[in-house]
Amino acid sequence: MRNLILILGDQLSHDISSLAEFNPAQDHILMCEVWDEATFVKHHKKKIAFLFSAMRHFAKELEAKGLPTSYVQLDDAKNTGSFSGEVKRAIDRFSPDKVVVTFPGEYRVLEEIKSWSKRFDIDVDMREDDRFFVSPDWFRKWAHGRKSLRMEYFYRQLRQDNRILMDGDKPEGGRWNYDQENRKPPSDGMDVPAPYRGQIDEITQRCIALVADRFGDHFGNLEPFCFAVTRDQALYALDKFFEERFGRFGDYQDAMIQGEPWMFHSHISFYLNCGLLNPREVVKRAEFAYYDRQAPLNAVEGFIRQILGWREYVRGIYWLKMPEYADENALEAKRNLPWFFWTGETQMNCLRQCILETKENAYAHHIQRLMVLGNFALLAGIDPKQVNEWYLIVYADAFEWVELPNVTGMILYADDGMLASKPYAASGAYINRMSNYCENCSYKVTQKNGPKACPFNYLYWDFFARNQDKLKGNPRLNNAYGTLNRMTDEKRNAISSDAERFLSQLDN
Ligand code: FAD
Ligand code: DLZ
Ligand code: SF4
């Protein structure tokens, strides 16, 4: 046999580079559900069921196209439980000339693949993942010699290079960024459209049963299961977003409403990240919607910025900085992750809502991840390793290349400001402005100190006081440190004793 092609669980794209020049007469595809990948962290039950079902559907499509495929299910008697074990088994069975695989999404898997040529005495052809707009090499060159690696400049370059939303050599509408218009608070009685809800076929039903049986001790609810598991279904979910939500995506990008986990977001990260959708097609559709007057520029630019900008940028940072990036802890945060991150049992209503929705859906939208859950982890000084593990476990779209920079760089400032120009720290006032969570909370958002005060209020100032030596040189924090340093000793003492009381309860 000529080539053994390994397709990983996040490579479910028919045009994946490992399948280029595929010859059905000589080549063979391998896909495998392996215990090691399902348990290296204890992924949310829904995440495992989603990936297994999407993988099984994808393998069926390959076979229907006449591409010889071996699919190893988790419970197959001979399943060795690891990528290496399954590749070795397939090499022994098919005697291929070489193994072909597209560049993986995680450093850990890359290291494993790199060991195969020596271990199994075989050529390994690792191909670029051209589903991304830029490669890790391209990013490395872009980053070389730059004093600061801000996303904004990277994004502008990609807009120009790919001629997206451009008017000649100027950005469409005259500005690169419409974020100022994308911060509307929610209003009463907003009608948020129902999210996509897929049919559960027999394949998905079996995956749900398998996960219930084998991963019962993992976090999260298995049902209701609503994800798309085929490309056709994912395309339908994408259509639904463009038709029903896209127009208001920009305006309410940062808004949160109790009981509305999906808001006006697209809910396509799962499908983009496992390969059912391609970022280029999504960006093109968004651009078309602007020229076709289906959506305003602030929505279109804001959405394209997330995919062409943030998504590509965090991947670039990941591959530029790994493996050291996984150990960053610039603020020396050491606190254990509070148990309520698993149960939602906290009096802080905003956290409770976001955690319970995460548990139910394996999804929370960006501002919940950033300004509620992430903000709390930052202010409370939680150990980055534990925070990273939590985020990698709980979201169905979480793969390390995208999760780690968002956690270590964006929410925890653990990379000393390489990704974010200042910590995304906020007091209760921000959450109150952008949500209705505070109306149902046992704490008072307007109260700054004392047992009834919103904990975000004193934790915010305690965070800046605690980290003064590390942060005070940052010009973007001049206002915060100016205010802190003008506070009376009495006020500062109240802040630190409230914070100490609250944080010590957390540790218990
Ligand atoms: P939308 O709001 O509709 O945005 C459209 C798309 O833009 C998303 O589908 C996603 O592909 C992309 N995008 C938006 N923001 C980002 C970002 N900051 N980084 C990368 N891509 C982005 N996203 C993941 O895909 N996987 C993760 O594991 C992940 N972990 C995160 C952890 C933290 C602490 C934070 C703050 C953000 C994280 N994000 C992650 C980014 C973002 O929150 C999700 O992509 C988004 O919430 C997915 O929902 P959506 O598809 O409805 O997104
Ligand atoms: C996340 C995950 C899980 C739960 N299970 C599998 C699996 O059984 N087989 C597989 O090929 N991939 C799985 N994945 C995704 C991988 O952990 C990993 O993120 C990718 O292989 C990196 O490209
Ligand atoms: Fe969250 Fe504070 Fe509002 Fe309660 S009062 S919901 S803790 S921001």
PDB file of N, CA and C in Angstrom, residues 90-153:
ATOM      1  N   ALA A  90      -2.289  -0.253  12.334  1.00  0.00           N
ATOM      2  CA  ALA A  90      -2.630  -0.101  10.908  1.00  0.00           C
ATOM      3  C   ALA A  90      -1.394  -0.316  10.038  1.00  0.00           C
ATOM      4  N   ILE A  91      -0.226   0.106  10.518  1.00  0.00           N
ATOM      5  CA  ILE A  91       1.013  -0.133   9.743  1.00  0.00           C
ATOM      6  C   ILE A  91       1.250  -1.634   9.625  1.00  0.00           C
ATOM      7  N   ASP A  92       1.072  -2.339  10.733  1.00  0.00           N
ATOM      8  CA  ASP A  92       1.272  -3.792  10.709  1.00  0.00           C
ATOM      9  C   ASP A  92       0.286  -4.457   9.749  1.00  0.00           C
ATOM     10  N   ARG A  93      -0.918  -3.912   9.702  1.00  0.00           N
ATOM     11  CA  ARG A  93      -1.959  -4.553   8.888  1.00  0.00           C
ATOM     12  C   ARG A  93      -1.792  -4.241   7.391  1.00  0.00           C
ATOM     13  N   PHE A  94      -1.468  -2.957   7.069  1.00  0.00           N
ATOM     14  CA  PHE A  94      -1.489  -2.558   5.658  1.00  0.00           C
ATOM     15  C   PHE A  94      -0.102  -2.407   5.022  1.00  0.00           C
ATOM     16  N   SER A  95       0.944  -2.400   5.835  1.00  0.00           N
ATOM     17  CA  SER A  95       2.321  -2.174   5.346  1.00  0.00           C
ATOM     18  C   SER A  95       2.415  -0.990   4.365  1.00  0.00           C
ATOM     19  N   PRO A  96       2.038   0.185   4.780  1.00  0.00           N
ATOM     20  CA  PRO A  96       2.101   1.337   3.856  1.00  0.00           C
ATOM     21  C   PRO A  96       3.541   1.807   3.652  1.00  0.00           C
ATOM     22  N   ASP A  97       3.757   2.566   2.549  1.00  0.00           N
ATOM     23  CA  ASP A  97       5.085   3.171   2.345  1.00  0.00           C
ATOM     24  C   ASP A  97       5.269   4.354   3.290  1.00  0.00           C
ATOM     25  N   LYS A  98       4.184   5.081   3.494  1.00  0.00           N
ATOM     26  CA  LYS A  98       4.296   6.196   4.439  1.00  0.00           C
ATOM     27  C   LYS A  98       2.967   6.513   5.112  1.00  0.00           C
ATOM     28  N   VAL A  99       3.104   7.273   6.213  1.00  0.00           N
ATOM     29  CA  VAL A  99       1.914   7.767   6.924  1.00  0.00           C
ATOM     30  C   VAL A  99       1.751   9.234   6.545  1.00  0.00           C
ATOM     31  N   VAL A 100       0.528   9.615   6.191  1.00  0.00           N
ATOM     32  CA  VAL A 100       0.250  11.016   5.841  1.00  0.00           C
ATOM     33  C   VAL A 100      -0.724  11.573   6.863  1.00  0.00           C
ATOM     34  N   VAL A 101      -0.422  12.770   7.361  1.00  0.00           N
ATOM     35  CA  VAL A 101      -1.324  13.396   8.337  1.00  0.00           C
ATOM     36  C   VAL A 101      -1.225  14.912   8.184  1.00  0.00           C
ATOM     37  N   THR A 102      -2.350  15.577   8.374  1.00  0.00           N
ATOM     38  CA  THR A 102      -2.329  17.046   8.385  1.00  0.00           C
ATOM     39  C   THR A 102      -1.872  17.516   9.762  1.00  0.00           C
ATOM     40  N   PHE A 103      -1.118  18.601   9.766  1.00  0.00           N
ATOM     41  CA  PHE A 103      -0.576  19.197  11.003  1.00  0.00           C
ATOM     42  C   PHE A 103      -1.685  19.255  12.073  1.00  0.00           C
ATOM     43  N   PRO A 104      -1.409  18.722  13.274  1.00  0.00           N
ATOM     44  CA  PRO A 104      -2.489  18.633  14.276  1.00  0.00           C
ATOM     45  C   PRO A 104      -2.748  19.968  14.977  1.00  0.00           C
ATOM     46  N   GLY A 105      -3.784  19.957  15.799  1.00  0.00           N
ATOM     47  CA  GLY A 105      -4.188  21.190  16.486  1.00  0.00           C
ATOM     48  C   GLY A 105      -3.571  21.342  17.867  1.00  0.00           C
ATOM     49  N   GLU A 106      -2.815  20.353  18.319  1.00  0.00           N
ATOM     50  CA  GLU A 106      -2.286  20.452  19.677  1.00  0.00           C
ATOM     51  C   GLU A 106      -0.829  20.013  19.712  1.00  0.00           C
ATOM     52  N   TYR A 107      -0.049  20.721  20.492  1.00  0.00           N
ATOM     53  CA  TYR A 107       1.387  20.472  20.611  1.00  0.00           C
ATOM     54  C   TYR A 107       1.674  19.033  21.047  1.00  0.00           C
ATOM     55  N   ARG A 108       0.872  18.594  22.033  1.00  0.00           N
ATOM     56  CA  ARG A 108       0.997  17.230  22.561  1.00  0.00           C
ATOM     57  C   ARG A 108       0.887  16.190  21.444  1.00  0.00           C
ATOM     58  N   VAL A 109      -0.077  16.375  20.554  1.00  0.00           N
ATOM     59  CA  VAL A 109      -0.291  15.429  19.457  1.00  0.00           C
ATOM     60  C   VAL A 109       0.841  15.561  18.427  1.00  0.00           C
ATOM     61  N   LEU A 110       1.304  16.779  18.217  1.00  0.00           N
ATOM     62  CA  LEU A 110       2.422  16.991  17.288  1.00  0.00           C
ATOM     63  C   LEU A 110       3.648  16.198  17.746  1.00  0.00           C
ATOM     64  N   GLU A 111       3.943  16.276  19.030  1.00  0.00           N
ATOM     65  CA  GLU A 111       5.103  15.554  19.565  1.00  0.00           C
ATOM     66  C   GLU A 111       4.946  14.053  19.351  1.00  0.00           C
ATOM     67  N   GLU A 112       3.707  13.573  19.556  1.00  0.00           N
ATOM     68  CA  GLU A 112       3.455  12.140  19.371  1.00  0.00           C
ATOM     69  C   GLU A 112       3.698  11.740  17.905  1.00  0.00           C
ATOM     70  N   ILE A 113       3.151  12.550  16.994  1.00  0.00           N
ATOM     71  CA  ILE A 113       3.304  12.228  15.557  1.00  0.00           C
ATOM     72  C   ILE A 113       4.792  12.246  15.167  1.00  0.00           C
ATOM     73  N   LYS A 114       5.509  13.235  15.715  1.00  0.00           N
ATOM     74  CA  LYS A 114       6.934  13.365  15.350  1.00  0.00           C
ATOM     75  C   LYS A 114       7.750  12.126  15.746  1.00  0.00           C
ATOM     76  N   SER A 115       7.258  11.377  16.741  1.00  0.00           N
ATOM     77  CA  SER A 115       8.027  10.219  17.207  1.00  0.00           C
ATOM     78  C   SER A 115       7.861   9.001  16.287  1.00  0.00           C
ATOM     79  N   TRP A 116       6.865   9.037  15.390  1.00  0.00           N
ATOM     80  CA  TRP A 116       6.507   7.812  14.671  1.00  0.00           C
ATOM     81  C   TRP A 116       7.555   7.350  13.673  1.00  0.00           C
ATOM     82  N   SER A 117       8.189   8.294  12.982  1.00  0.00           N
ATOM     83  CA  SER A 117       9.072   7.842  11.907  1.00  0.00           C
ATOM     84  C   SER A 117      10.194   6.977  12.499  1.00  0.00           C
ATOM     85  N   LYS A 118      10.719   7.406  13.667  1.00  0.00           N
ATOM     86  CA  LYS A 118      11.774   6.606  14.299  1.00  0.00           C
ATOM     87  C   LYS A 118      11.207   5.315  14.930  1.00  0.00           C
ATOM     88  N   ARG A 119      10.101   5.513  15.686  1.00  0.00           N
ATOM     89  CA  ARG A 119       9.552   4.353  16.407  1.00  0.00           C
ATOM     90  C   ARG A 119       9.083   3.252  15.469  1.00  0.00           C
ATOM     91  N   PHE A 120       8.463   3.660  14.356  1.00  0.00           N
ATOM     92  CA  PHE A 120       7.850   2.657  13.476  1.00  0.00           C
ATOM     93  C   PHE A 120       8.639   2.470  12.176  1.00  0.00           C
ATOM     94  N   ASP A 121       9.777   3.169  12.102  1.00  0.00           N
ATOM     95  CA  ASP A 121      10.652   3.050  10.946  1.00  0.00           C
ATOM     96  C   ASP A 121       9.871   3.270   9.637  1.00  0.00           C
ATOM     97  N   ILE A 122       9.246   4.435   9.564  1.00  0.00           N
ATOM     98  CA  ILE A 122       8.405   4.723   8.388  1.00  0.00           C
ATOM     99  C   ILE A 122       8.456   6.228   8.102  1.00  0.00           C
ATOM    100  N   ASP A 123       8.290   6.605   6.836  1.00  0.00           N
ATOM    101  CA  ASP A 123       8.218   8.043   6.499  1.00  0.00           C
ATOM    102  C   ASP A 123       6.893   8.608   6.979  1.00  0.00           C
ATOM    103  N   VAL A 124       6.969   9.789   7.572  1.00  0.00           N
ATOM    104  CA  VAL A 124       5.726  10.478   7.974  1.00  0.00           C
ATOM    105  C   VAL A 124       5.672  11.811   7.231  1.00  0.00           C
ATOM    106  N   ASP A 125       4.623  11.963   6.431  1.00  0.00           N
ATOM    107  CA  ASP A 125       4.453  13.182   5.633  1.00  0.00           C
ATOM    108  C   ASP A 125       3.419  14.057   6.352  1.00  0.00           C
ATOM    109  N   MET A 126       3.933  15.082   7.065  1.00  0.00           N
ATOM    110  CA  MET A 126       3.002  15.951   7.798  1.00  0.00           C
ATOM    111  C   MET A 126       2.736  17.194   6.947  1.00  0.00           C
ATOM    112  N   ARG A 127       1.479  17.413   6.617  1.00  0.00           N
ATOM    113  CA  ARG A 127       1.137  18.488   5.676  1.00  0.00           C
ATOM    114  C   ARG A 127       0.544  19.699   6.390  1.00  0.00           C
ATOM    115  N   GLU A 128       0.758  20.858   5.794  1.00  0.00           N
ATOM    116  CA  GLU A 128       0.198  22.115   6.297  1.00  0.00           C
ATOM    117  C   GLU A 128      -1.316  21.984   6.469  1.00  0.00           C
ATOM    118  N   ASP A 129      -1.862  22.603   7.511  1.00  0.00           N
ATOM    119  CA  ASP A 129      -3.328  22.676   7.643  1.00  0.00           C
ATOM    120  C   ASP A 129      -3.786  23.947   6.938  1.00  0.00           C
ATOM    121  N   ASP A 130      -4.134  23.801   5.642  1.00  0.00           N
ATOM    122  CA  ASP A 130      -4.438  25.007   4.867  1.00  0.00           C
ATOM    123  C   ASP A 130      -5.883  25.482   5.028  1.00  0.00           C
ATOM    124  N   ARG A 131      -6.567  24.948   6.057  1.00  0.00           N
ATOM    125  CA  ARG A 131      -7.897  25.496   6.364  1.00  0.00           C
ATOM    126  C   ARG A 131      -7.767  26.838   7.073  1.00  0.00           C
ATOM    127  N   PHE A 132      -6.582  27.146   7.553  1.00  0.00           N
ATOM    128  CA  PHE A 132      -6.365  28.459   8.187  1.00  0.00           C
ATOM    129  C   PHE A 132      -5.851  29.447   7.142  1.00  0.00           C
ATOM    130  N   PHE A 133      -6.086  30.736   7.375  1.00  0.00           N
ATOM    131  CA  PHE A 133      -5.637  31.755   6.427  1.00  0.00           C
ATOM    132  C   PHE A 133      -4.112  31.863   6.436  1.00  0.00           C
ATOM    133  N   VAL A 134      -3.509  31.708   7.623  1.00  0.00           N
ATOM    134  CA  VAL A 134      -2.040  31.793   7.670  1.00  0.00           C
ATOM    135  C   VAL A 134      -1.456  30.587   8.401  1.00  0.00           C
ATOM    136  N   SER A 135      -0.239  30.260   8.032  1.00  0.00           N
ATOM    137  CA  SER A 135       0.429  29.099   8.645  1.00  0.00           C
ATOM    138  C   SER A 135       1.237  29.562   9.860  1.00  0.00           C
ATOM    139  N   PRO A 136       1.613  28.623  10.726  1.00  0.00           N
ATOM    140  CA  PRO A 136       2.485  28.997  11.843  1.00  0.00           C
ATOM    141  C   PRO A 136       3.782  29.667  11.367  1.00  0.00           C
ATOM    142  N   ASP A 137       4.314  29.244  10.224  1.00  0.00           N
ATOM    143  CA  ASP A 137       5.544  29.863   9.689  1.00  0.00           C
ATOM    144  C   ASP A 137       5.302  31.305   9.271  1.00  0.00           C
ATOM    145  N   TRP A 138       4.189  31.505   8.595  1.00  0.00           N
ATOM    146  CA  TRP A 138       3.840  32.865   8.178  1.00  0.00           C
ATOM    147  C   TRP A 138       3.764  33.746   9.422  1.00  0.00           C
ATOM    148  N   PHE A 139       3.120  33.265  10.474  1.00  0.00           N
ATOM    149  CA  PHE A 139       2.941  34.069  11.686  1.00  0.00           C
ATOM    150  C   PHE A 139       4.304  34.375  12.328  1.00  0.00           C
ATOM    151  N   ARG A 140       5.159  33.352  12.319  1.00  0.00           N
ATOM    152  CA  ARG A 140       6.497  33.525  12.915  1.00  0.00           C
ATOM    153  C   ARG A 140       7.232  34.654  12.201  1.00  0.00           C
ATOM    154  N   LYS A 141       7.140  34.667  10.886  1.00  0.00           N
ATOM    155  CA  LYS A 141       7.810  35.734  10.114  1.00  0.00           C
ATOM    156  C   LYS A 141       7.165  37.075  10.413  1.00  0.00           C
ATOM    157  N   TRP A 142       5.854  37.094  10.487  1.00  0.00           N
ATOM    158  CA  TRP A 142       5.152  38.350  10.788  1.00  0.00           C
ATOM    159  C   TRP A 142       5.580  38.876  12.162  1.00  0.00           C
ATOM    160  N   ALA A 143       5.732  37.967  13.110  1.00  0.00           N
ATOM    161  CA  ALA A 143       6.051  38.367  14.488  1.00  0.00           C
ATOM    162  C   ALA A 143       7.512  38.794  14.645  1.00  0.00           C
ATOM    163  N   HIS A 144       8.354  38.275  13.742  1.00  0.00           N
ATOM    164  CA  HIS A 144       9.797  38.479  13.912  1.00  0.00           C
ATOM    165  C   HIS A 144      10.152  39.972  13.947  1.00  0.00           C
ATOM    166  N   GLY A 145      10.866  40.370  14.994  1.00  0.00           N
ATOM    167  CA  GLY A 145      11.368  41.737  15.093  1.00  0.00           C
ATOM    168  C   GLY A 145      10.334  42.756  15.547  1.00  0.00           C
ATOM    169  N   ARG A 146       9.082  42.346  15.736  1.00  0.00           N
ATOM    170  CA  ARG A 146       8.079  43.309  16.201  1.00  0.00           C
ATOM    171  C   ARG A 146       8.157  43.485  17.704  1.00  0.00           C
ATOM    172  N   LYS A 147       8.014  44.737  18.140  1.00  0.00           N
ATOM    173  CA  LYS A 147       8.060  44.985  19.583  1.00  0.00           C
ATOM    174  C   LYS A 147       6.788  44.478  20.233  1.00  0.00           C
ATOM    175  N   SER A 148       5.675  44.687  19.537  1.00  0.00           N
ATOM    176  CA  SER A 148       4.423  44.213  20.139  1.00  0.00           C
ATOM    177  C   SER A 148       3.635  43.423  19.098  1.00  0.00           C
ATOM    178  N   LEU A 149       2.974  42.375  19.570  1.00  0.00           N
ATOM    179  CA  LEU A 149       2.251  41.483  18.657  1.00  0.00           C
ATOM    180  C   LEU A 149       0.746  41.709  18.774  1.00  0.00           C
ATOM    181  N   ARG A 150       0.299  42.930  18.654  1.00  0.00           N
ATOM    182  CA  ARG A 150      -1.134  43.187  18.836  1.00  0.00           C
ATOM    183  C   ARG A 150      -1.962  42.595  17.700  1.00  0.00           C
ATOM    184  N   MET A 151      -3.117  42.077  18.074  1.00  0.00           N
ATOM    185  CA  MET A 151      -4.022  41.454  17.105  1.00  0.00           C
ATOM    186  C   MET A 151      -4.436  42.448  16.026  1.00  0.00           C
ATOM    187  N   GLU A 152      -4.656  43.702  16.395  1.00  0.00           N
ATOM    188  CA  GLU A 152      -5.200  44.702  15.469  1.00  0.00           C
ATOM    189  C   GLU A 152      -4.357  44.810  14.193  1.00  0.00           C
ATOM    190  N   TYR A 153      -3.034  44.836  14.329  1.00  0.00           N
ATOM    191  CA  TYR A 153      -2.178  45.019  13.139  1.00  0.00           C
ATOM    192  C   TYR A 153      -2.138  43.763  12.293  1.00  0.00           C
TER     193      TYR A 153
END
